[in-house]
Coordinates of C-alpha atoms in Angstrom, one line a residue:
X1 CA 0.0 0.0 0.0
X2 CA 1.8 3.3 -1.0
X3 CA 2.3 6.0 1.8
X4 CA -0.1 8.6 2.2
X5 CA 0.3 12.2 2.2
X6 CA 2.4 13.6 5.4
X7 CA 4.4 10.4 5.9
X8 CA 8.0 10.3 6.0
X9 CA 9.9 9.4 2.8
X10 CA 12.0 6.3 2.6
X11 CA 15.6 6.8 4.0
X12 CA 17.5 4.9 1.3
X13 CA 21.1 5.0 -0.8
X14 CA 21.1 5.2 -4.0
X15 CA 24.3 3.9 -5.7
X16 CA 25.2 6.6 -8.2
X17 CA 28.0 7.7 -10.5
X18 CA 29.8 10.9 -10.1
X19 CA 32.5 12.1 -13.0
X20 CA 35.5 12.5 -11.7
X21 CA 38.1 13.7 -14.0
X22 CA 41.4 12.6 -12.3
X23 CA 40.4 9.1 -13.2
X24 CA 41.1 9.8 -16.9
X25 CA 40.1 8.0 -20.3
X26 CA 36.7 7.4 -21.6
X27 CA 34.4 7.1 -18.5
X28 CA 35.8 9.8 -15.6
X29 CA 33.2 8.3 -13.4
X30 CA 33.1 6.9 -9.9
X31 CA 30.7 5.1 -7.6
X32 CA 29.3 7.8 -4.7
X33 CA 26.7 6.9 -2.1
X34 CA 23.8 8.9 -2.0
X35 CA 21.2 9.3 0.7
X36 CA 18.0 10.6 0.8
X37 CA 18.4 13.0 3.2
X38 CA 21.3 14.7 0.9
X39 CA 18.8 15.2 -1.5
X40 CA 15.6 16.1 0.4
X41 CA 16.1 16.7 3.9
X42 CA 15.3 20.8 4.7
X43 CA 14.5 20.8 0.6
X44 CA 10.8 21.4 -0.8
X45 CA 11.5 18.6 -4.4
X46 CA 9.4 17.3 -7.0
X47 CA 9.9 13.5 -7.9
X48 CA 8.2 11.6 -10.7
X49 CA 8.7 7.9 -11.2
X50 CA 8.3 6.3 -14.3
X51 CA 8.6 2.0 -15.1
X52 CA 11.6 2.5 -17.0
X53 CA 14.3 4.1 -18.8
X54 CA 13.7 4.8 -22.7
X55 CA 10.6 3.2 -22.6
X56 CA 7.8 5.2 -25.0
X57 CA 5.9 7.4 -22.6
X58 CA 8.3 8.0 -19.9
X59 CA 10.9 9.3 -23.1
X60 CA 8.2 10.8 -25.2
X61 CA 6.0 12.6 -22.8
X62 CA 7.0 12.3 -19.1
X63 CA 10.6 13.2 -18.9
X64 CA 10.3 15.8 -21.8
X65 CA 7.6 17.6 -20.0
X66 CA 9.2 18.7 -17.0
X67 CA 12.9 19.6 -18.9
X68 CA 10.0 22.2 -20.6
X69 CA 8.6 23.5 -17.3
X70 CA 11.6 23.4 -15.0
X71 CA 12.4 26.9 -14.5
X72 CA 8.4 27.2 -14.1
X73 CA 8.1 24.6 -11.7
X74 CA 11.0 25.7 -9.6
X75 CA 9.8 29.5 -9.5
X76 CA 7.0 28.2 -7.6
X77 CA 9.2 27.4 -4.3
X78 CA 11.0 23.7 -5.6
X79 CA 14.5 23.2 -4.6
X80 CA 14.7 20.4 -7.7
X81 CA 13.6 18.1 -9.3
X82 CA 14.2 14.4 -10.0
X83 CA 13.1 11.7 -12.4
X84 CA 13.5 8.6 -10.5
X85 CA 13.4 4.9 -11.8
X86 CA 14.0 1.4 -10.7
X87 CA 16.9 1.4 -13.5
X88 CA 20.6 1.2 -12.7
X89 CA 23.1 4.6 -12.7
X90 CA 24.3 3.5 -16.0
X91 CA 21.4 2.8 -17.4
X92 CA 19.8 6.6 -16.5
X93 CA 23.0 8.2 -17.8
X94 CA 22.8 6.7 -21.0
X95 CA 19.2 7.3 -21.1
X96 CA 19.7 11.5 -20.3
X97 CA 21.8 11.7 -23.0
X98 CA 19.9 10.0 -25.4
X99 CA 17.3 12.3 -24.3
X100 CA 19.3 15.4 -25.0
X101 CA 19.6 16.6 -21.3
X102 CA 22.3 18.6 -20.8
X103 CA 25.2 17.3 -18.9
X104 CA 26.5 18.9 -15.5
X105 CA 30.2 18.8 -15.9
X106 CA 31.9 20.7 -13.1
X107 CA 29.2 22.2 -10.9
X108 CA 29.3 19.7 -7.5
X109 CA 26.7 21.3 -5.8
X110 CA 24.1 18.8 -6.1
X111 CA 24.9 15.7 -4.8
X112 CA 24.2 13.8 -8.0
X113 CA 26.7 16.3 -9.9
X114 CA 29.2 16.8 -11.7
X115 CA 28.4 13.7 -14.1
X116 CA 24.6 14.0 -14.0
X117 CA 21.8 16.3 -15.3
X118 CA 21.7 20.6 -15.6
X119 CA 17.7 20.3 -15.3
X120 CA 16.3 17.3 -14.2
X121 CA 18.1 14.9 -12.1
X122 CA 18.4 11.4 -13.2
X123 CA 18.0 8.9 -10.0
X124 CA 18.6 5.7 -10.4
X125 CA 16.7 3.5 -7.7
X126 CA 18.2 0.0 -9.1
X127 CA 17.8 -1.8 -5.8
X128 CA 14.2 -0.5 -5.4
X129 CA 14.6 0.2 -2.2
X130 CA 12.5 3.5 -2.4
X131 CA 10.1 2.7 -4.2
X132 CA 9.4 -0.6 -2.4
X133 CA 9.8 2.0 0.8
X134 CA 7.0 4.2 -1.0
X135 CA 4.9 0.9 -1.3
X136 CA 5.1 2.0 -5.4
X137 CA 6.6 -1.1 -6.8
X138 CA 4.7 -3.1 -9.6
X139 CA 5.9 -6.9 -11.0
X140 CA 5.4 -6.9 -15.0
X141 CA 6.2 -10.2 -16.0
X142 CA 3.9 -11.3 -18.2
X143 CA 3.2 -8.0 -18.9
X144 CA 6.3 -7.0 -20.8
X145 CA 8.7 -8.8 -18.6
X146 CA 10.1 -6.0 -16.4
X147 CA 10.5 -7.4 -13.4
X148 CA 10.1 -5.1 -10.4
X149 CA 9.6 -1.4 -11.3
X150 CA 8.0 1.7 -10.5
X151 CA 4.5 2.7 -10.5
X152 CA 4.2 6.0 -12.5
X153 CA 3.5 8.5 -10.2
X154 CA 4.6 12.4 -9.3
X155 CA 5.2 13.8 -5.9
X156 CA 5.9 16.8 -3.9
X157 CA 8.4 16.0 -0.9
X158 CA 8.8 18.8 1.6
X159 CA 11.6 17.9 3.8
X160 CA 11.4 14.6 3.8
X161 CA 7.6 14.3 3.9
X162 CA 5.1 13.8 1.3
X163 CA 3.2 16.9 0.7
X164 CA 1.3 16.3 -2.4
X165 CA 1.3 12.6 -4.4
X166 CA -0.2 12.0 -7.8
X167 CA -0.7 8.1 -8.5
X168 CA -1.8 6.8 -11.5
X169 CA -4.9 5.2 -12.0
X170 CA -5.3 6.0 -8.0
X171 CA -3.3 2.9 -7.2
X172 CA -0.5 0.5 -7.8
X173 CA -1.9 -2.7 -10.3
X174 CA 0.2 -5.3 -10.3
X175 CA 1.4 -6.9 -14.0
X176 CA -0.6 -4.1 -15.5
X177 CA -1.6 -4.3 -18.9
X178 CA -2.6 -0.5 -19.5
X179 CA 0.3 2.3 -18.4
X180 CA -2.0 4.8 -17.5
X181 CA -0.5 8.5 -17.8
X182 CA -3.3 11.2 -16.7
X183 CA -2.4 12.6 -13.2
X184 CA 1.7 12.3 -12.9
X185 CA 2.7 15.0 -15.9
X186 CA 4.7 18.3 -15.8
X187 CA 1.2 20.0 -16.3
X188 CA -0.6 18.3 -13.2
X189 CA 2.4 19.2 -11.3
X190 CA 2.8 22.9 -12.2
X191 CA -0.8 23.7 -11.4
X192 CA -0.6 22.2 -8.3
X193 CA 2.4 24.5 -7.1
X194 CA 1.1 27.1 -8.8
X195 CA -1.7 27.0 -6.4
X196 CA 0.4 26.0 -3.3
X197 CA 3.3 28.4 -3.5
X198 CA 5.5 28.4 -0.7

């Protein structure tokens, strides 16, 4: 059952890979431990979750709607914002740039940077330990074989509580045949903050 709204968020790591150009060559990248509460703690963030990495909707609609309204969505009190899925740190990179997201090359000041996203932040939650913690995760296998991923969904976290949280279709469906998109997009989300500034 997913967490309602004013809960705490799962405190998890995510196993994430920062560029680090001393190493040198082709892939300047290292592994870096990062906690929820580096991310979120005393921060007001958007997160939207999404089944999977370059899959149709979450590349043609989901993740390209809130690179469009980032500076709008942030205006409206956001700290950041971060595309989470239960894909690997490799796997999210690859997918960014494929996407046309502009890499963060030397500015450290998120903890996901330098080696990850100027907009949106790419979080890869390969364990699914947060979404499993959100009570999110859906089983597709005979529904396009994906294992264990995320439910789609959007939320507002305000210091490590859930302030606002769009899920699709109201609730998780296991093995779900439909991949319901209605409630979770940059739209929903903008007029929501804009009607709860902070």
């Amino acid at each position: 059952m997913p967490l309602a709204e004013g809960a705490a968020v799962p405190s998890v790591t995510f196993k994430c890979r920062i560029r680090d150009e001393k190493i040198g060559g082709d892939n300047p990248f290292d592994w870096k431990d990062v906690k929820t509460e580096d991310i979120m703690k005393g921060k007001r963030v958007v997160v939207f979750a999404l089944p999977g990495a370059f899959t149709p909707t979450c590349s043609g609609t989901h993740l390209p709607g809130y690179e469009k309204h980032y500076e709008a969505i942030k205006a409206c009190g956001i700290d950041e914002i971060y595309c989470l899925s239960v894909n690997d740190a490799f796997v999210m990179r690859q997918w960014g740039l494929k996407q046309g997201c502009a890499e963060e090359t030397k500015d450290g000041s998120n903890p996901l940077n330098p080696g990850n996203f100027t907009k949106t932040k790419l979080l890869p939650d390969g364990a699914c330990l947060f979404t499993r913690g959100m009570g999110l995760n859906s089983t597709w296998d005979s529904e396009r074989g994906f294992g264990e991923r995320s439910w789609r969904y959007s939320a507002v976290f305000n210091d490590m509580k859930i302030e606002k949280l769009f899920i699709e279709g109201g609730a998780v469906v296991q093995n779900s045949g439909p991949d319901p998109f209605e409630v979770s997009d940059a739209d929903t989300m903008l007029k929501y903050l804009t009607e709860n500034k902070k």
